[in-house]
Coordinates of C-alpha atoms in Angstrom, one line a residue:
X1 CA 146.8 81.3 164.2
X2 CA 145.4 77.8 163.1
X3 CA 142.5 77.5 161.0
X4 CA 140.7 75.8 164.2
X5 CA 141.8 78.7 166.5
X6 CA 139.6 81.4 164.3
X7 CA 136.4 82.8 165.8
X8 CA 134.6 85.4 164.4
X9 CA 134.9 88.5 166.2
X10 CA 131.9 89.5 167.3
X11 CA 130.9 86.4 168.9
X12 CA 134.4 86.4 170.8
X13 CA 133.1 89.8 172.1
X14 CA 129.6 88.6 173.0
X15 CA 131.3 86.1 174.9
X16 CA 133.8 88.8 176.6
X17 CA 131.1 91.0 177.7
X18 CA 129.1 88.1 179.1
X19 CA 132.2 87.0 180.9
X20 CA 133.0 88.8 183.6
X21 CA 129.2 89.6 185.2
X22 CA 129.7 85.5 184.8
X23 CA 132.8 85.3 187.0
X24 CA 132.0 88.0 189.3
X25 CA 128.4 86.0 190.4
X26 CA 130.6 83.2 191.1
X27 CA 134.1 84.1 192.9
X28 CA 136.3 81.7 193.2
X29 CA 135.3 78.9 190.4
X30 CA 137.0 76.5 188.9
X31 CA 138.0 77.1 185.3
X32 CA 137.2 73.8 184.6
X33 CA 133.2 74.1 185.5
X34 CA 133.3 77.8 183.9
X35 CA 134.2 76.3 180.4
X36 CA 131.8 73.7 180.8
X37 CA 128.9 76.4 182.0
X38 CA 129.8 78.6 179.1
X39 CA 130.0 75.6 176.5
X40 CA 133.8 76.4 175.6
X41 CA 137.4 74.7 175.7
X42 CA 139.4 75.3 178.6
X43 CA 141.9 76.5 176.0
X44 CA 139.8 78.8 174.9
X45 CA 138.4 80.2 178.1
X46 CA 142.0 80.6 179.2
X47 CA 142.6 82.9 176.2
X48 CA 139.8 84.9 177.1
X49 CA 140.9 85.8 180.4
X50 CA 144.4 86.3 179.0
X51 CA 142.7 88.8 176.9
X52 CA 140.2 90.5 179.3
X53 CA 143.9 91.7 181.5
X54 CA 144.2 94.5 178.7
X55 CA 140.1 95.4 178.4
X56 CA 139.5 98.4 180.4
X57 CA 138.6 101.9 180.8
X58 CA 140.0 105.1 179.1
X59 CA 143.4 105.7 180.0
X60 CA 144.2 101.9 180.2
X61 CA 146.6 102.5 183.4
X62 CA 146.7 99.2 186.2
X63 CA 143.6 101.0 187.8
X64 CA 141.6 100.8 184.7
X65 CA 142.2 97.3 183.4
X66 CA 139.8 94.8 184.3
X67 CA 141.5 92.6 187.2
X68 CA 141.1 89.2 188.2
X69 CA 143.1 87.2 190.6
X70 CA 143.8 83.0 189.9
X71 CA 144.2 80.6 192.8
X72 CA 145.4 77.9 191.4
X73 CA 142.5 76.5 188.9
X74 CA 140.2 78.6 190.3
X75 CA 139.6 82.7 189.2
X76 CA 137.8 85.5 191.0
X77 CA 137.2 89.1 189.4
X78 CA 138.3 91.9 191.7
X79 CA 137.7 94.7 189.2
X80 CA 135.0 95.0 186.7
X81 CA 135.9 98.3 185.2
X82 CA 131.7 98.5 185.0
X83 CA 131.1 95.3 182.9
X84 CA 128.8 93.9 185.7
X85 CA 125.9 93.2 184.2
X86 CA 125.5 90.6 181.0
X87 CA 124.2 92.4 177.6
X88 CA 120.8 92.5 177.3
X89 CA 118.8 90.5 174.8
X90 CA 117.9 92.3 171.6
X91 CA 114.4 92.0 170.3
X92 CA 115.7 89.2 167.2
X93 CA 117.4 87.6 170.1
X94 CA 114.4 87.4 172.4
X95 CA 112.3 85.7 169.5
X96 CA 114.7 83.4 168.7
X97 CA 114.7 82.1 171.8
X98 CA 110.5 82.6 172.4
X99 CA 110.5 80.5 169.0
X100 CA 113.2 77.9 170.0
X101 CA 111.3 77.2 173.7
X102 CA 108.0 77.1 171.6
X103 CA 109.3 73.8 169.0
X104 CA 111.0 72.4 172.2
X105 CA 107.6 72.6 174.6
X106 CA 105.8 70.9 171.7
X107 CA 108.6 68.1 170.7
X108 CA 107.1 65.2 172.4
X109 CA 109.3 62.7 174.8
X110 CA 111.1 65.8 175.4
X111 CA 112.6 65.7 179.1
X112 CA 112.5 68.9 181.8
X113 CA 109.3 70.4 180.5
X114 CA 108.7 71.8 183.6
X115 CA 112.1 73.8 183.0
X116 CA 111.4 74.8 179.8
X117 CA 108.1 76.3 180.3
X118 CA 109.3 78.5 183.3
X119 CA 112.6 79.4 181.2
X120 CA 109.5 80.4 178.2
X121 CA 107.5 82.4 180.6
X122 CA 110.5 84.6 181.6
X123 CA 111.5 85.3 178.6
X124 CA 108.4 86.0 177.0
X125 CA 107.3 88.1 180.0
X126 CA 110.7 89.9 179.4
X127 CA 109.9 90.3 175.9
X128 CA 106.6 92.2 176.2
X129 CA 104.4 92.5 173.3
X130 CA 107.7 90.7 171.2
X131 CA 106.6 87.4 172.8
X132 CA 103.1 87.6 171.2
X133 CA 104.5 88.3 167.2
X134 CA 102.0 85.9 165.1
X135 CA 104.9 82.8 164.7
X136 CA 103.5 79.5 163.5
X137 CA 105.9 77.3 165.7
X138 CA 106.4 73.9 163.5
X139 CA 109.2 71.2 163.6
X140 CA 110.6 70.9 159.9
X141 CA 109.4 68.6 157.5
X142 CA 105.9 67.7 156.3
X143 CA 103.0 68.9 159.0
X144 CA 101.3 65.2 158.1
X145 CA 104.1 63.5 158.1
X146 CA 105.3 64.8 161.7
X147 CA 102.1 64.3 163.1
X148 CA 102.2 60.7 161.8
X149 CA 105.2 60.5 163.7
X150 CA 104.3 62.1 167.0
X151 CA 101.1 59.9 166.9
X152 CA 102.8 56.6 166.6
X153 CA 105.7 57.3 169.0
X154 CA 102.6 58.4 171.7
X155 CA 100.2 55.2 171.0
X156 CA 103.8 52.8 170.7
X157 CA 103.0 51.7 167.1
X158 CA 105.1 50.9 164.6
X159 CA 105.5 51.9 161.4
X160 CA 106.2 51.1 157.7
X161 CA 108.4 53.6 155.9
X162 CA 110.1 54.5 152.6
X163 CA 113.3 56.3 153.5
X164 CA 115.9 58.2 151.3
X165 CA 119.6 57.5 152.6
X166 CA 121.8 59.9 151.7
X167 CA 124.9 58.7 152.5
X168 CA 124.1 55.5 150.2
X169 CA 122.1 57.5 147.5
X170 CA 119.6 54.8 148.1
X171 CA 115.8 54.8 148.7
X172 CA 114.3 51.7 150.5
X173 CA 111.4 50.4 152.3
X174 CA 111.5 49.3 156.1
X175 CA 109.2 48.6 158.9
X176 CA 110.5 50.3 162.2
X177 CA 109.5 50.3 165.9
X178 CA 109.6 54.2 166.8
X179 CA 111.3 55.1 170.2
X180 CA 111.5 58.6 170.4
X181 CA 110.8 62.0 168.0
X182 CA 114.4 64.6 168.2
X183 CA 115.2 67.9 167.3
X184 CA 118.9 67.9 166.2
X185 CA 120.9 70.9 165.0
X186 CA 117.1 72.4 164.1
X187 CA 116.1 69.3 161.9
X188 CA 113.6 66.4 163.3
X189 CA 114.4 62.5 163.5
X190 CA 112.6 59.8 164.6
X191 CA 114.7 57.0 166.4
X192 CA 113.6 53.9 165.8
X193 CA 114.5 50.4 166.2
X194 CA 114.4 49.3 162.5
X195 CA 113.8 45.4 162.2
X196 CA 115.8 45.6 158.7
X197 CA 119.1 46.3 160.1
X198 CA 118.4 45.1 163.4
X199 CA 119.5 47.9 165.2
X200 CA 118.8 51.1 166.3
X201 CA 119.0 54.0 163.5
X202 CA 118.3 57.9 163.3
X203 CA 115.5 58.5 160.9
X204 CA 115.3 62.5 159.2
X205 CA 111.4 63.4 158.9
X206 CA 111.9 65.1 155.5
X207 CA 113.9 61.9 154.3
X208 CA 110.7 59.5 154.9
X209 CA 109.0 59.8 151.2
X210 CA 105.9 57.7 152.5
X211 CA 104.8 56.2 155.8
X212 CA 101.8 54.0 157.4
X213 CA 101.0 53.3 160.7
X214 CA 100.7 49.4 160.8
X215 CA 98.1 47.6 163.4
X216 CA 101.0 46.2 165.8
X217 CA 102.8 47.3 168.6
X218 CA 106.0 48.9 168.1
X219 CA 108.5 46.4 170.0
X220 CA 112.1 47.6 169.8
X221 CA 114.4 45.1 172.2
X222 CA 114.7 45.6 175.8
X223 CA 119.0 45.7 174.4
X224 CA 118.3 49.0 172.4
X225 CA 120.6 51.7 173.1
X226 CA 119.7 55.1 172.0
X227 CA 122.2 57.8 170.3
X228 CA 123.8 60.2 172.0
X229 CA 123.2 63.5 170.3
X230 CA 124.5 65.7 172.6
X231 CA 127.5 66.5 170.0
X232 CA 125.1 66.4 167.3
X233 CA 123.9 63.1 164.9
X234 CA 127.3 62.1 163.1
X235 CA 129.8 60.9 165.8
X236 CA 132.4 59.5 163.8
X237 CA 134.2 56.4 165.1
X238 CA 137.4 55.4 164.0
X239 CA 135.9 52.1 161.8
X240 CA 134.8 54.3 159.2
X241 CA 136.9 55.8 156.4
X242 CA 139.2 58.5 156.8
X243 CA 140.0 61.3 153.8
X244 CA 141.7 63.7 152.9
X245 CA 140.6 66.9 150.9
X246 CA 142.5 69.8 150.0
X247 CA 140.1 72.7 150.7
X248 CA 139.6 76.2 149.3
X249 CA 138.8 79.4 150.5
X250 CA 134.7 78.7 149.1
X251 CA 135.1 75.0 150.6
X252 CA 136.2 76.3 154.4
X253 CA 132.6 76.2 155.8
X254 CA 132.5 71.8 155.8
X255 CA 135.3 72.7 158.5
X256 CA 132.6 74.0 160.9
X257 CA 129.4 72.2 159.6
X258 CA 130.8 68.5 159.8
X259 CA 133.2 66.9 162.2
X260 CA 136.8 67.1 161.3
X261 CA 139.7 65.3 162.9
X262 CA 142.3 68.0 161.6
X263 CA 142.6 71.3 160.2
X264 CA 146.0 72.8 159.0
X265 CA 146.9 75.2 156.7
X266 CA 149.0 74.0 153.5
X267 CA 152.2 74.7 154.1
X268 CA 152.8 75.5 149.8
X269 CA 149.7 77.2 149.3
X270 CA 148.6 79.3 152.6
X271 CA 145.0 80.1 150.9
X272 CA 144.4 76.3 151.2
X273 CA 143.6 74.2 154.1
X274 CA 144.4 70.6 154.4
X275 CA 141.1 68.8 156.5
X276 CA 140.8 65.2 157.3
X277 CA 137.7 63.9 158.1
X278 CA 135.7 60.5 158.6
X279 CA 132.9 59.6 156.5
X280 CA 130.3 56.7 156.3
X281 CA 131.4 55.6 153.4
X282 CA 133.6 56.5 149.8
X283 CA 130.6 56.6 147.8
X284 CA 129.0 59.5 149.8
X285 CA 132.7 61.3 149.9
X286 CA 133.0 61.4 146.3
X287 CA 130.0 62.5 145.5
X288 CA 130.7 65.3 148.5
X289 CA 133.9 66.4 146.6
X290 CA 132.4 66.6 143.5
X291 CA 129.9 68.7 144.9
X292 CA 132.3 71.4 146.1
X293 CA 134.0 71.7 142.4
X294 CA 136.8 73.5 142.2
X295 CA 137.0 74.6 146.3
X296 CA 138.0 71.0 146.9
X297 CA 140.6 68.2 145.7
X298 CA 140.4 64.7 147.1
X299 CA 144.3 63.7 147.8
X300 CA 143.4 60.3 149.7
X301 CA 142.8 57.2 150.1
X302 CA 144.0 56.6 146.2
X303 CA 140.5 55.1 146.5
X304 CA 138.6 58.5 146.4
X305 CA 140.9 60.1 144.3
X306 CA 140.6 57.7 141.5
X307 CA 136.9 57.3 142.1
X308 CA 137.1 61.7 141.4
X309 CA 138.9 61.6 138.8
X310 CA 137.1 58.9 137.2
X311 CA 133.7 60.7 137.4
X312 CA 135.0 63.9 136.6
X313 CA 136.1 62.9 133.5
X314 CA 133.6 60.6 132.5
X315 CA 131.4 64.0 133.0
X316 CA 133.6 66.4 130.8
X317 CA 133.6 63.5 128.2
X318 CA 129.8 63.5 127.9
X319 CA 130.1 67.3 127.4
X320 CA 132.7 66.8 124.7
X321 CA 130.5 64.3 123.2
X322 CA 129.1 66.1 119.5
X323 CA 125.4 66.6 119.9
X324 CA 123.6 65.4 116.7
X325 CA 120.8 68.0 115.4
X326 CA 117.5 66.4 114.8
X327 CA 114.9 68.7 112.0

């Protein structure tokens, strides 16, 4: 099994027992539209119906198994072996969700309110007294600073900002023209068009160290195209630089919280996994190497290796360094 190919257990599960109640509602669908309902691969969905032909009942005999017949693409379950009815929400469930609704009914800009509320209702009516726990419902970041953010976006004003970039290590001043306010992978953004790059950029509220709203109109360019986030706020195209990092056991989760092109295992050393990946820029990935320590070697471009190397030992030099006692 490849390193991309491993899903924890009990989520695999989840999604067994969800399955077939899934299926049997809807005889006859295309395997196509059920991975893209369920939010999975194709692959993947495959390989859950391979495994659901041995799931059954005691005795495990051909009248036991759960059965399914295939028509072509399409799939229809003709025996449950009881599974007809998806698993109930538990009560940490049913709050995550009440809270999730909750930030997304009071992100403004947000489209299908309508939906949202009735999807709310239902689940806090199913919830009972859960649905009425004393949660303070806030998007991250400063409560000042977000409503700063909300306000401009609503009265179309722009905005004067000091903003920490990560990637760069770099703080700078800009003036932007605010579009829309985002909740991304449960952090909040403001897309802007931001006159100093002339282009349309993805502002993180707790990376803005100081704003002001300024007495103009925000006037971003009829031209502007927004981001698609669907897939999350880094979409790596193939401009930027690619690397390659030797990964450890400790270093495994950047496989699953940023995008990688390729995951294999190293064919000397099985406890180490080779991962190439795109970054913004070499600057940001060796400062993301060092940061992992010993879970991660760089082994290209030359670039970042040397650029590791360098700082590594300019570090162990300055600890090596005699320190001079003062009285």
């Amino acid at each position: 099994m490849t390193p991309n190919a491993v899903r924890p257990s009990a989520d695999r599960l989840g999604r067994l027992l969800n399955l077939v109640p899934y299926l049997l509602a809807r005889p006859g669908i295309e395997v196509a539209q059920a991975a893209g309902d369920l939010g999975v691969t194709e692959r993947q969905l495959r390989e859950d119906l391979e495994l659901l032909w041995v799931c059954g009942l005691p005795g495990y005999g051909p009248g036991d198994l759960i059965d399914m017949a295939f028509d072509g693409d399409r799939v229809t379950i003709t025996y449950d072996a009881g599974i007809d009815r998806p698993l109930r929400l538990t009560p940490d469930e049913a709050l995550a969700l009440v809270v999730a609704l909750r930030m997304l009914a009071e992100t403004p800009g947000m489209a299908n309110r309508d939906a949202i509320e009735r999807a709310l209702a239902k689940i806090e009516h199913a919830a009972g007294d859960l649905a009425d726990a004393p949660v303070a419902v806030r998007m991250p970041g400063s409560d000042d600073r977000l409503a700063t953010l909300r306000g401009a976006v609503e009265r179309g004003r722009a905005l004067r900002i000091t903003y920490y970039a990560q990637t760069r290590d770099q703080t700078t001043e800009r003036v932007i023209d605010p579009i829309r306010l985002l909740m991304v992978e449960g952090r909040a953004y403001v897309e802007a068009w931001c006159r100093r790059a002339e282009a349309v950029r993805l502002f993180r509220a707790d990376r803005i160290d100081a704003l002001a709203e300024l007495d103009e109109p925000a006037t971003p360019p009829p031209t502007a195209e927004l981001h698609d986030v669907s897939e999350g706020v880094f979409n790596p195209g193939a401009e930027l630089p690619l690397i390659t990092l030797k990964v450890g056991r400790g270093g495994r989760w950047i496989t699953e919280y940023y995008p990688c092109e390729n995951v294999r295992p190293d064919p000397r050393e099985p406890d180490e996994w080779i991962v190439t990946l795109r970054v913004t820029d070499l600057a940001w990935a060796q400062r993301f190497v060092l940061g992992l320590g010993r879970d991660a070697t760089a082994v290209s471009p030359p670039e970042l290796v040397a650029r590791v190397r360098d700082a590594a030992t300019a570090a162990l030099d300055a600890y090596a360094a005699p320190v001079t006692e003062t009285l």
